[in-house]
């Protein structure tokens, strides 16, 4: 018996060795989302084509036609007609519910661009890596795609993006951060990053302002959040809004929520329930949000609740959810982009595209975030092509010269020139949970900017990440 | 003297690290190969030259993997002294690594919003070992009182208490989910502007060798790992090492023979924590920025897995285990990508691999590279499952680990072609 | 039952809240600890995969009750509570079988090996079960589909949650039944005999393999029950998710506190840890120098304190060693 077991182990080891040899050969072959490799080089833009260039100011220079004039370095191969875009995505960590949909949206967006002729004939390939929401993994994965990609289509997570920023700067590579931290507009991070959407700090001000208008007579607020930029940036915004609106902060649990520590959830829930606040701001992961919400409601506590957009999950109002009716009654959500079934032209067009190319995928609002990110990269690449410089530095410079990127109403226009106070996004969509809606929530206010937000002078990140 | 392999004529020969000439030569060649790795990449020697060899090993992503390997090996050597030699099961290795990392940050990082003294590497790196060692000595009395599985759970508690501490000592750690930066690997005599040797800037050595920052870091970690491994190996051959093993095998009998149990166990904790601290400091400085959540139970388990898979109680096994645990996930990921490409291309391979690889939302398969879009496990999940299976498989079928397999292969060839 | 009555008096006053916290946490810890101890007593295995088994149990309930609708799909007219109860029983039965199968495949070959080695095997098992379960759970939380909703009964000015009362009663019944099984039944005697000396038990004609198998079945069952209680309103209102498996680590202090091999100790330890955590949550949160999340480490600190005084827990059997 023992001898046979040993043979097995030997067999496994030899299999591993064989795998090792095979692995060397497979090195460098990254996954690509390019499922339509047949390039129709000169297909003119059709009406429904999202790649239609509506915003980049055409300089009418003659560089357009011949790709030979264009400077390139990494990730753009003019001979093969390929541009590679890297995605550093959280596909298995805590924010994977959101990020997986966003990645799908990227794939759909570029598939559509590719079948309509690509970027002036260049086909876009995605190189997708899972950072597992872990800083070392993020850095390692960037290293693996470092010599392959022209642009980072999204970089998930704030500590991760900050940790990778020196490498981004070294490579002069453009990266779209997939987090809404208010620091991205700040000069210390702004060099390579393309912020978009109202940051947590401003989003929460919009939410509080909207709720207090909606219910009238609110005088107290409870604030709680997870630690880190995601929670504390939102909590800082809540403090600013409370002061501006004259709300009394009756419970401050900023940074006290730890999603993996049951006791901290109970502690915060008790604190919120005991405070008797009219408005609750809870910036946390969806699981922690549901747990704290449930435990507070179970004590007979009733108030209006909000959090930043990543705190929300459609699972709250799924048909079998225990808290669906209570959530529908209590919760408000502010989001940087339109809904899956939103009214805007951009949202309707992209949803139609999603249904065409991914007919089996369930509806989610978060696809639209993927659209926003891909759109920003698209505009930057078009501008770089016009400038005749598709080196990484050229793409970065082109992106940082964009002064109006529009999303056809799917999200609010972004600019990347001027002072931080001019660049920061102040508009939000306001959603309410809806038991009938396919995505669990509907837009109740399409373009909301609270008066306090309009007056808010942005001088730098609401919450400073320590170095 | 080329003699019979097991014939020893003196105690020195019996104690020798490499008893035969062949072993010495093979080992020297292997060391040379390790030193040569960064120069396999094109353009590392002169204008565009390189050493002949597996090119991919010299690329920056593989070098990074190898640096991680070296750092993990140092940590695993520490755990091997505590668990493999002295027989004290510890799940608290991540805690001591965190202590080392934050000690390095306090001593080495420049003063900013967070604590930092801005001292050079020759102070902060040793301190990153010494402080955890002192802490290990202080904790040891409590740990010595409990035995066996109780100790495993106590050290498990250490990880959770550590996580609480790191969250709250935000003036040192930067706070939960935010983290802090760590001192760069730079040699300075004191706090002068220009570093003598910097692992963060590219440089040209001897006029011909083009050194990338990762390549320099690799060589530095390689030297450090070699030294630490040698120390660990020698420790095993001293009176102290033998005392560790005596305690492991039967503590009562060891005490009868005059081994002071308390003193020996405390020493094991201290040495192991020293190694852990150095590894933690190197890991944190290599990554550059870490969040407190990183020093969690998974990390401790990873080190347990390394020494078990490699072969518990042996230095060679620990090194083998580190290589296996760090490199295997990369191979699995590459293989999955290869499989997926073959399936997309069609043909015979597609038929064979199709049940294994899932390529899109409608295609069922064991593994895929686009998680969340296609059904099946993601590559990371598959790696976790393989890692779990390996831990179980080695414990059930090959308790001596890779080292045991290596021994058997060696013994087979020793007598070849005769069975005995 | 007495628990339920006391519970009905509880309100949203601090004392009432404390009681709710104490009982709901305590019962989950006690169930988890009981599972650990039963497995440890019979097989000498410290089961690190317990949390993964808890998440697996809760996930099976979620699948049976909502997605698969087993056995509800064959009985369309039945009321929701009956369908749900049957789904829970079916899921727990499956969890029990999975526990027994795991024992047969992974633990049995390790018979006679070092305790430490077997414990590490369960660490590997934990990684495998957790990863695969999480892949099935997916990225959104899975609601368990129970019929209780967020109803809060208000009786004479006090609020109480129907579900937590049922949980209390169920816990009490399960724990009493197990203690009775352990000390009164033939099987219990066989288990204790196996725990005492495997070879001697075998010599007495006890089927040690069967004892192993049953104890893992019971362990998986208890983990599943704890997983369900953990995944319901109000504790995890959205249902079972990928972080559920981590909760069981907080039950380790409970088993160590009571002593690894004491059934009574597990119950006492579970409720003691629940009480300590509830008290810390209620009274220590305002103390600023303790920082954030102190209540979360109170069980570990309590465990350390007890072990320093009694290295084998409060009820654990002491190893005799002489020099």
Coordinates of N, CA, C and O in Angstrom, one line a residue, chain B residues 243-327:
Chain B
X243 N 19.3 20.2 20.9 CA 18.4 20.4 22.0 C 17.0 20.6 21.5 O 16.0 20.0 22.0
X244 N 16.8 21.4 20.4 CA 15.5 21.6 19.8 C 14.9 20.3 19.4 O 13.7 20.0 19.7
X245 N 15.7 19.5 18.7 CA 15.1 18.2 18.2 C 14.8 17.3 19.4 O 13.8 16.5 19.3
X246 N 15.5 17.4 20.4 CA 15.2 16.5 21.6 C 13.9 16.9 22.2 O 13.1 16.0 22.5
X247 N 13.7 18.2 22.3 CA 12.4 18.7 22.9 C 11.3 18.3 22.0 O 10.2 17.9 22.4
X248 N 11.5 18.4 20.6 CA 10.5 18.0 19.7 C 10.1 16.5 19.9 O 8.9 16.2 19.9
X249 N 11.1 15.7 19.9 CA 10.8 14.2 19.9 C 10.2 13.8 21.2 O 9.3 12.9 21.2
X250 N 10.7 14.2 22.3 CA 10.0 13.8 23.6 C 10.5 14.8 24.6 O 11.7 14.7 25.1
X251 N 9.7 15.7 25.1 CA 10.2 16.8 25.9 C 10.6 16.3 27.3 O 11.6 16.7 27.9
X252 N 9.9 15.3 27.8 CA 10.2 14.7 29.1 C 11.6 14.1 29.1 O 12.5 14.4 29.9
X253 N 11.8 13.3 28.0 CA 13.1 12.6 27.9 C 14.2 13.7 27.7 O 15.3 13.5 28.3
X254 N 14.0 14.7 27.0 CA 15.0 15.8 26.8 C 15.3 16.4 28.2 O 16.5 16.6 28.4
X255 N 14.3 16.6 29.0 CA 14.6 17.2 30.3 C 15.5 16.3 31.2 O 16.3 16.7 31.9
X256 N 15.2 15.0 31.0 CA 16.0 14.0 31.8 C 17.4 14.1 31.4 O 18.3 14.0 32.2
X257 N 17.6 14.4 30.1 CA 19.0 14.4 29.6 C 19.7 15.8 29.9 O 20.8 16.0 29.5
X258 N 18.9 16.6 30.6 CA 19.6 17.9 31.0 C 19.3 19.1 30.0 O 19.9 20.1 30.1
X259 N 18.3 18.9 29.1 CA 18.0 20.0 28.3 C 17.0 20.9 29.0 O 15.9 20.3 29.4
X260 N 17.3 22.1 29.2 CA 16.3 23.0 29.9 C 15.2 23.4 28.9 O 15.4 24.1 27.9
X261 N 14.0 22.8 29.2 CA 12.9 23.0 28.3 C 12.5 24.4 28.1 O 12.4 24.9 26.9
X262 N 12.4 25.2 29.2 CA 11.9 26.5 29.1 C 12.9 27.4 28.2 O 12.5 28.1 27.3
X263 N 14.2 27.2 28.6 CA 15.2 28.0 27.9 C 15.2 27.6 26.4 O 15.3 28.5 25.5
X264 N 15.1 26.4 26.1 CA 15.2 25.9 24.7 C 14.1 26.4 23.9 O 14.2 26.9 22.8
X265 N 12.9 26.3 24.4 CA 11.7 26.7 23.7 C 11.7 28.3 23.5 O 11.4 28.7 22.4
X266 N 12.1 29.0 24.5 CA 12.2 30.4 24.4 C 13.2 30.8 23.3 O 12.9 31.7 22.5
X267 N 14.3 30.1 23.3 CA 15.3 30.4 22.2 C 14.7 30.1 20.8 O 14.9 30.9 19.9
X268 N 14.0 29.0 20.7 CA 13.4 28.7 19.4 C 12.5 29.8 19.0 O 12.5 30.2 17.8
X269 N 11.6 30.2 19.9 CA 10.7 31.3 19.6 C 11.5 32.6 19.1 O 11.1 33.2 18.1
X270 N 12.6 32.9 19.9 CA 13.3 34.1 19.5 C 13.9 34.0 18.2 O 13.8 34.9 17.3
X271 N 14.6 32.9 17.9 CA 15.3 32.7 16.6 C 14.3 32.7 15.4 O 14.4 33.4 14.4
X272 N 13.2 32.0 15.6 CA 12.1 32.0 14.6 C 11.6 33.3 14.3 O 11.4 33.7 13.2
X273 N 11.3 34.1 15.4 CA 10.8 35.4 15.2 C 11.8 36.4 14.6 O 11.4 37.3 13.8
X274 N 13.1 36.1 14.8 CA 14.1 37.0 14.1 C 14.0 36.8 12.6 O 13.9 37.7 11.9
X275 N 13.9 35.5 12.2 CA 13.8 35.2 10.8 C 12.5 35.8 10.2 O 12.5 36.4 9.2
X276 N 11.4 35.6 11.0 CA 10.1 36.1 10.5 C 10.2 37.7 10.3 O 9.7 38.2 9.3
X277 N 10.8 38.3 11.3 CA 10.9 39.8 11.2 C 11.6 40.3 10.0 O 11.2 41.2 9.3
X278 N 12.8 39.6 9.8 CA 13.6 40.0 8.6 C 12.7 39.8 7.3 O 12.7 40.6 6.4
X279 N 12.1 38.6 7.3 CA 11.2 38.3 6.1 C 10.1 39.4 5.9 O 9.9 39.9 4.8
X280 N 9.5 39.7 7.0 CA 8.4 40.7 7.0 C 8.9 42.0 6.5 O 8.3 42.7 5.7
X281 N 10.0 42.5 7.0 CA 10.6 43.8 6.6 C 10.9 43.8 5.2 O 10.6 44.7 4.4
X282 N 11.5 42.7 4.7 CA 11.9 42.6 3.3 C 10.7 42.6 2.4 O 10.6 43.3 1.4
X283 N 9.7 41.9 2.8 CA 8.5 41.8 2.0 C 7.8 43.1 1.9 O 7.4 43.6 0.8
X284 N 7.7 43.8 3.0 CA 7.0 45.1 3.0 C 7.8 46.1 2.2 O 7.2 46.9 1.4
X285 N 9.1 46.1 2.4 CA 9.9 47.1 1.6 C 9.9 46.8 0.1 O 9.9 47.7 -0.7
X286 N 9.8 45.5 -0.2 CA 9.8 45.1 -1.6 C 8.5 45.5 -2.2 O 8.4 46.0 -3.4
X287 N 7.4 45.3 -1.5 CA 6.1 45.7 -2.1 C 6.0 47.2 -2.1 O 5.4 47.8 -3.0
X288 N 6.5 47.9 -1.1 CA 6.5 49.3 -1.0 C 5.4 49.9 -0.2 O 5.6 50.9 0.6
X289 N 4.2 49.3 -0.3 CA 3.1 49.8 0.5 C 2.2 48.7 0.9 O 1.8 47.9 0.0
X290 N 2.0 48.5 2.2 CA 1.1 47.4 2.6 C 0.0 47.9 3.5 O 0.2 48.9 4.2
X291 N -1.1 47.2 3.5 CA -2.1 47.5 4.5 C -2.1 46.5 5.6 O -1.6 45.4 5.5
X292 N -2.5 46.9 6.8 CA -2.5 46.0 8.0 C -3.1 44.7 7.8 O -2.7 43.7 8.4
X293 N -4.2 44.7 7.0 CA -4.9 43.4 6.8 C -4.1 42.3 6.1 O -4.5 41.2 6.1
X294 N -2.9 42.7 5.6 CA -2.2 41.7 4.8 C -1.5 40.7 5.7 O -1.3 39.5 5.3
X295 N -1.3 41.1 7.0 CA -0.6 40.1 7.9 C -1.7 39.3 8.6 O -1.9 39.4 9.8
X296 N -2.3 38.4 7.8 CA -3.4 37.7 8.4 C -3.1 36.2 8.5 O -2.0 35.7 8.2
X297 N -4.1 35.4 8.8 CA -4.0 34.0 9.1 C -3.5 33.3 7.8 O -2.7 32.3 7.9
X298 N -4.1 33.7 6.6 CA -3.7 33.0 5.4 C -2.2 33.0 5.2 O -1.6 32.1 4.7
X299 N -1.5 34.1 5.6 CA -0.1 34.2 5.5 C 0.6 33.2 6.4 O 1.5 32.4 5.9
X300 N 0.1 33.0 7.6 CA 0.7 32.0 8.5 C 0.5 30.6 7.9 O 1.4 29.8 7.9
X301 N -0.7 30.4 7.4 CA -1.0 29.1 6.8 C -0.1 28.8 5.6 O 0.4 27.7 5.4
X302 N 0.2 29.8 4.8 CA 1.1 29.7 3.7 C 2.5 29.2 4.1 O 3.0 28.3 3.5
X303 N 3.0 29.7 5.3 CA 4.3 29.2 5.7 C 4.2 27.8 6.2 O 5.2 27.0 6.0
X304 N 3.1 27.5 6.9 CA 3.0 26.1 7.4 C 3.0 25.2 6.1 O 3.7 24.1 6.1
X305 N 2.3 25.6 5.1 CA 2.2 24.8 3.9 C 3.6 24.6 3.3 O 4.0 23.5 2.8
X306 N 4.4 25.7 3.3 CA 5.7 25.6 2.7 C 6.5 24.6 3.4 O 7.1 23.7 2.7
X307 N 6.6 24.6 4.7 CA 7.5 23.7 5.4 C 6.9 22.2 5.3 O 7.7 21.3 5.3
X308 N 5.6 22.1 5.2 CA 5.1 20.7 5.1 C 5.3 20.2 3.7 O 5.7 19.0 3.6
X309 N 5.0 21.0 2.7 CA 5.2 20.5 1.4 C 6.7 20.2 1.1 O 7.0 19.2 0.4
X310 N 7.5 21.1 1.6 CA 9.0 20.9 1.3 C 9.5 19.8 2.1 O 10.4 19.1 1.6
X311 N 9.1 19.5 3.3 CA 9.7 18.5 4.1 C 10.1 19.1 5.4 O 11.0 19.8 5.5
X312 N 9.3 18.8 6.5 CA 9.4 19.4 7.7 C 10.8 19.1 8.4 O 11.2 17.9 8.3
X313 N 11.4 20.1 9.0 CA 12.6 19.8 9.7 C 13.9 19.9 8.9 O 15.0 19.7 9.5
X314 N 13.8 20.2 7.6 CA 15.0 20.2 6.8 C 15.1 21.6 6.1 O 14.1 22.1 5.7
X315 N 16.4 22.1 6.0 CA 16.6 23.3 5.3 C 16.3 23.2 3.8 O 15.7 24.0 3.2
X316 N 16.9 22.1 3.2 CA 16.7 21.9 1.8 C 15.2 21.8 1.5 O 14.7 22.4 0.5
X317 N 14.5 21.1 2.3 CA 13.0 20.9 2.1 C 12.3 22.3 2.2 O 11.4 22.6 1.3
X318 N 12.7 23.1 3.1 CA 12.1 24.4 3.3 C 12.3 25.2 2.0 O 11.4 25.9 1.5
X319 N 13.5 25.2 1.5 CA 13.8 26.0 0.3 C 13.0 25.4 -0.9 O 12.4 26.2 -1.7
X320 N 13.0 24.1 -1.0 CA 12.2 23.5 -2.1 C 10.7 23.8 -2.0 O 10.0 24.2 -2.9
X321 N 10.2 23.8 -0.7 CA 8.8 24.1 -0.5 C 8.5 25.5 -0.9 O 7.4 25.8 -1.5
X322 N 9.4 26.5 -0.5 CA 9.1 27.9 -0.9 C 9.0 28.0 -2.4 O 8.1 28.6 -2.9
X323 N 9.9 27.4 -3.1 CA 9.9 27.5 -4.6 C 8.6 26.9 -5.1 O 7.9 27.5 -6.0
X324 N 8.2 25.8 -4.6 CA 7.0 25.1 -5.0 C 5.8 26.0 -4.8 O 5.0 26.2 -5.7
X325 N 5.6 26.5 -3.6 CA 4.4 27.2 -3.2 C 4.3 28.6 -3.9 O 3.3 29.0 -4.3
X326 N 5.5 29.2 -4.2 CA 5.4 30.5 -4.8 C 5.3 30.4 -6.3 O 4.6 31.2 -7.0
X327 N 6.0 29.4 -6.9 CA 6.0 29.4 -8.4 C 4.8 28.6 -8.9 O 4.3 28.9 -10.0

